[in-house]
Short mmCIF file of C-alpha atoms and ligand atoms in Angstrom, two decimals:
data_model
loop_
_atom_site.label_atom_id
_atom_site.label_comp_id
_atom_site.label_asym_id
_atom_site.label_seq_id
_atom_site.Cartn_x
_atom_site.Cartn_y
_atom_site.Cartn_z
CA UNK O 1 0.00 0.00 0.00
CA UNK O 2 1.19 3.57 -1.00
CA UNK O 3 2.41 5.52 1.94
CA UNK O 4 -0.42 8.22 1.25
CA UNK O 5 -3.32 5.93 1.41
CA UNK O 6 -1.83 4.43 4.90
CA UNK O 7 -3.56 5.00 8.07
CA UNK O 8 -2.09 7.09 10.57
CA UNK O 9 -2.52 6.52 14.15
CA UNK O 10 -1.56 8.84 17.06
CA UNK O 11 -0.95 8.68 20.66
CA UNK O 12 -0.17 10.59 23.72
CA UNK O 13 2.04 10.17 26.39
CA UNK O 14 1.64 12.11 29.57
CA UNK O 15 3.48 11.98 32.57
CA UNK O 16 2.21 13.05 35.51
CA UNK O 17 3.12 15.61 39.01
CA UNK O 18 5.06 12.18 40.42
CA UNK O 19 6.72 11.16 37.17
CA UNK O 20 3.78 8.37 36.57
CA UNK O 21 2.95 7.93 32.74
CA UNK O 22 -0.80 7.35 31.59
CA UNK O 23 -1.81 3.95 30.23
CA UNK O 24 -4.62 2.36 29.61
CA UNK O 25 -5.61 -1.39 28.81
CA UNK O 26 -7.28 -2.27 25.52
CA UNK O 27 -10.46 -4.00 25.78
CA UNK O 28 -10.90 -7.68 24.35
CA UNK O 29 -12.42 -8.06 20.92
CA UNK O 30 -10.15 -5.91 19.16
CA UNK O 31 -6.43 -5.65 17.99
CA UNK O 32 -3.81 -6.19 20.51
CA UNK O 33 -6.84 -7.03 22.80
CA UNK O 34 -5.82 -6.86 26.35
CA UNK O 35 -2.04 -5.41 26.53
CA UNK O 36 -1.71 -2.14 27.49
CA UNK O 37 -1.40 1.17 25.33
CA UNK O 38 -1.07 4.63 25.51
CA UNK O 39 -4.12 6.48 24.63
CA UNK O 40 -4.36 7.71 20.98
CA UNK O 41 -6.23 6.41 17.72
CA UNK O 42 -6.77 6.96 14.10
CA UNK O 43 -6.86 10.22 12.67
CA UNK O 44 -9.98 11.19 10.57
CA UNK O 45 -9.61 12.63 7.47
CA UNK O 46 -10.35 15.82 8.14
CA UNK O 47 -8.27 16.05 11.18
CA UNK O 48 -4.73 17.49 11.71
CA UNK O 49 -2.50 15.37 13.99
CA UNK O 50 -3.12 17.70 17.18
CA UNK O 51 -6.82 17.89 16.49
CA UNK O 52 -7.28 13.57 16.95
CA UNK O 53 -4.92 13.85 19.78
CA UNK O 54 -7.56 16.47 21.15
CA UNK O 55 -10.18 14.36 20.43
CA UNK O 56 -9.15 10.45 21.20
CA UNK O 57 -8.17 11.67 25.56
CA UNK O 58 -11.42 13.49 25.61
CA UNK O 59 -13.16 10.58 24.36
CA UNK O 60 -10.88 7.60 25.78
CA UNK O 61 -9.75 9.71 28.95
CA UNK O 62 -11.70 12.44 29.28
CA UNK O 63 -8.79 15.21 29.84
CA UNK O 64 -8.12 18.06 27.65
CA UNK O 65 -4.59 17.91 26.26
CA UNK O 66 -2.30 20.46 24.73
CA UNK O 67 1.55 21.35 23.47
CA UNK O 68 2.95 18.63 21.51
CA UNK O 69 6.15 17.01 20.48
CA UNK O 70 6.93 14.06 18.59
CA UNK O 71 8.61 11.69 20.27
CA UNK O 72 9.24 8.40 18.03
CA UNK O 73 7.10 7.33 14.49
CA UNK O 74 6.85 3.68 12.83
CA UNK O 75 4.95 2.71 10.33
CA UNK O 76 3.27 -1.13 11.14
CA UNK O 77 2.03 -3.82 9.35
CA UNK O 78 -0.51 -4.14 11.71
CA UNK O 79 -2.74 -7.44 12.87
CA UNK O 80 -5.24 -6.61 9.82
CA UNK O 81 -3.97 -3.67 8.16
CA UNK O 82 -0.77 -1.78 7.93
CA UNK O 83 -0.79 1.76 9.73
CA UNK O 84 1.98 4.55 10.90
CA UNK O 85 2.03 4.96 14.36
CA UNK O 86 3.32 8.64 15.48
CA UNK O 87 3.70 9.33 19.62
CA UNK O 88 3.42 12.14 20.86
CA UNK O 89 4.64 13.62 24.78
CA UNK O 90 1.85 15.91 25.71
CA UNK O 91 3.49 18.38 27.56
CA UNK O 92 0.07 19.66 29.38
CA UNK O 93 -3.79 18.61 29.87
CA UNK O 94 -6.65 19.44 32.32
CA UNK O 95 -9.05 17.17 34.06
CA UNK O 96 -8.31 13.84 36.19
CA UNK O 97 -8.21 11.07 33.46
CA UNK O 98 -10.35 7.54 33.41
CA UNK O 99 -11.66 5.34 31.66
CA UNK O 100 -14.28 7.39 29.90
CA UNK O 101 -15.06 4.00 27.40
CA UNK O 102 -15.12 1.49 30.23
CA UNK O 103 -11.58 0.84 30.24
CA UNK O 104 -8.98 0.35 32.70
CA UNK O 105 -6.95 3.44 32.79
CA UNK O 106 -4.07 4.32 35.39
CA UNK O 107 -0.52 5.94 36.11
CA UNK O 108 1.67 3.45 36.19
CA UNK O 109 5.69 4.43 37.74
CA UNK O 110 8.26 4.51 35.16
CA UNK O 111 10.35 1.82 36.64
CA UNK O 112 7.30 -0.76 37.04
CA UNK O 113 6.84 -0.31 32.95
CA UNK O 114 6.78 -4.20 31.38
CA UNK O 115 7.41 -3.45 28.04
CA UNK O 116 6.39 -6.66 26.73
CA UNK O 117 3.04 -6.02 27.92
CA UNK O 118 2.33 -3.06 24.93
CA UNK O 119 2.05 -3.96 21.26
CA UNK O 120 5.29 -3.89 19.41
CA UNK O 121 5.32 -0.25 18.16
CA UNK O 122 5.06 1.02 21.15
CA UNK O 123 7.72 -1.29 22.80
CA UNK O 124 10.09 0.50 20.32
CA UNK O 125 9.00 3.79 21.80
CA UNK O 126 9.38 2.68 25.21
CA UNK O 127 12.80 1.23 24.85
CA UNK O 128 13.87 4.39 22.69
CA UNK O 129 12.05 7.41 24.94
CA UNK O 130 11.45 5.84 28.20
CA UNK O 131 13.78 3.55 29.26
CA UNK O 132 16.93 6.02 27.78
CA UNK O 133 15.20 8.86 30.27
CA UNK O 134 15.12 10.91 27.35
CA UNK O 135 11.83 11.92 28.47
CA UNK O 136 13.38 13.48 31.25
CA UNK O 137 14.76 16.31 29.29
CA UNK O 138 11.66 17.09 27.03
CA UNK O 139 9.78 17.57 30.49
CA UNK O 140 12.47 19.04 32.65
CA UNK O 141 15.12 19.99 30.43
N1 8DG H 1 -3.96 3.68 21.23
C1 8DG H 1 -2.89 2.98 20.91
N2 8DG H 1 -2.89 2.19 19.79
C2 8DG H 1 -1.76 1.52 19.52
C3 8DG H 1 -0.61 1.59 20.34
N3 8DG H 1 0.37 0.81 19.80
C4 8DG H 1 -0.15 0.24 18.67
O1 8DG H 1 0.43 -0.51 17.91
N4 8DG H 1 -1.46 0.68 18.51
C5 8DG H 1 -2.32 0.27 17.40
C6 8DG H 1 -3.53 -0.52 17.85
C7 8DG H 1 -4.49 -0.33 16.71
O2 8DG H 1 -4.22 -1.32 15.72
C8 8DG H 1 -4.11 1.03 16.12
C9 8DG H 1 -5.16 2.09 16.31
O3 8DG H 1 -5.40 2.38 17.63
P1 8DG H 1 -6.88 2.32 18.31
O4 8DG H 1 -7.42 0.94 18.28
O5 8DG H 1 -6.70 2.97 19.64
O6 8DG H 1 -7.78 3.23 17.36
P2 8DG H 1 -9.12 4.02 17.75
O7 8DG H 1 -9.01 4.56 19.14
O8 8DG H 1 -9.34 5.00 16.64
O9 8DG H 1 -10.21 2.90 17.83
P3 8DG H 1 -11.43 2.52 16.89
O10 8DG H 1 -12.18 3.78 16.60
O11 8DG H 1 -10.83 1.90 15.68
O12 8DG H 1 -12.17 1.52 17.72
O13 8DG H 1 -2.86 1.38 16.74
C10 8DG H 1 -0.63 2.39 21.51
O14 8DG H 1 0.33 2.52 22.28
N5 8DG H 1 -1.80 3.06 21.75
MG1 MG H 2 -7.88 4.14 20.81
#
């Protein structure tokens, strides 16, 4: 598939006051049912990157989010269809996230993060971002 017809898929991650990062749990039934994620989803076509990272924590975690920076991008052959995954750090939001479509949703401390339990994409990110502490200078830095 051409790279302009692709999918793209985006999702945020947020640390918290303690250092905590936001993750949720997918829900069974769909792909990568079960592990966890950050929140994030596919971008509509009328929607900028920022605009569907608006909209997917309002509607998955019911905070407002703003100021944005790429963090790591892949694209992914996916379980049924191949997709480019772009993560974001969200530097600020408002509101106390949960799981605003029945999810489990929580903070979860940077050195209790199992890698193996997120789909592959996203174990790239957290090896690359995460586990390096180059988060630590986008936040503090
Ligand atoms: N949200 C999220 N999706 C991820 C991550 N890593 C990863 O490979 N994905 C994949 C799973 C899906 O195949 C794809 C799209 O994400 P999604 O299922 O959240 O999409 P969505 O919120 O728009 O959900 P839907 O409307 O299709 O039900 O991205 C991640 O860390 N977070
Ligand atoms: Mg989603």
């Amino acid at each position: 598939m051409p790279d302009e017809q692709i999918k793209h898929v985006v999702c945020g991650v947020i640390f918290n006051e303690y250092g905590q990062v936001l993750v949720g749990r997918r829900r069974a039934g769909v792909d990568y049912a079960n592990s966890l994620e950050f929140p994030g989803g596919k971008v509509e076509h009328h929607e900028t990157h920022e605009q569907a990272l608006i909209r997917e924590f309002e509607e998955e975690v019911g905070i407002t989010v703003a100021n944005f920076k790429l963090i790591y991008e892949q694209r992914v052959n996916g379980t049924s269809e191949p997709f480019h995954i772009y993560f974001y750090l969200i530097k600020d939001f408002f509101g106390q996230p949960y799981g605003a479509e029945g999810q489990e949703v929580f903070w979860l401390n940077v050195d209790e993060i199992d890698y193996n339990r997120f789909p592959p994409a996203t174990q790239l990110l957290i090896q690359n971002f995460i586990l390096t502490n180059n988060y630590l200078n986008e936040i503090y830095g």
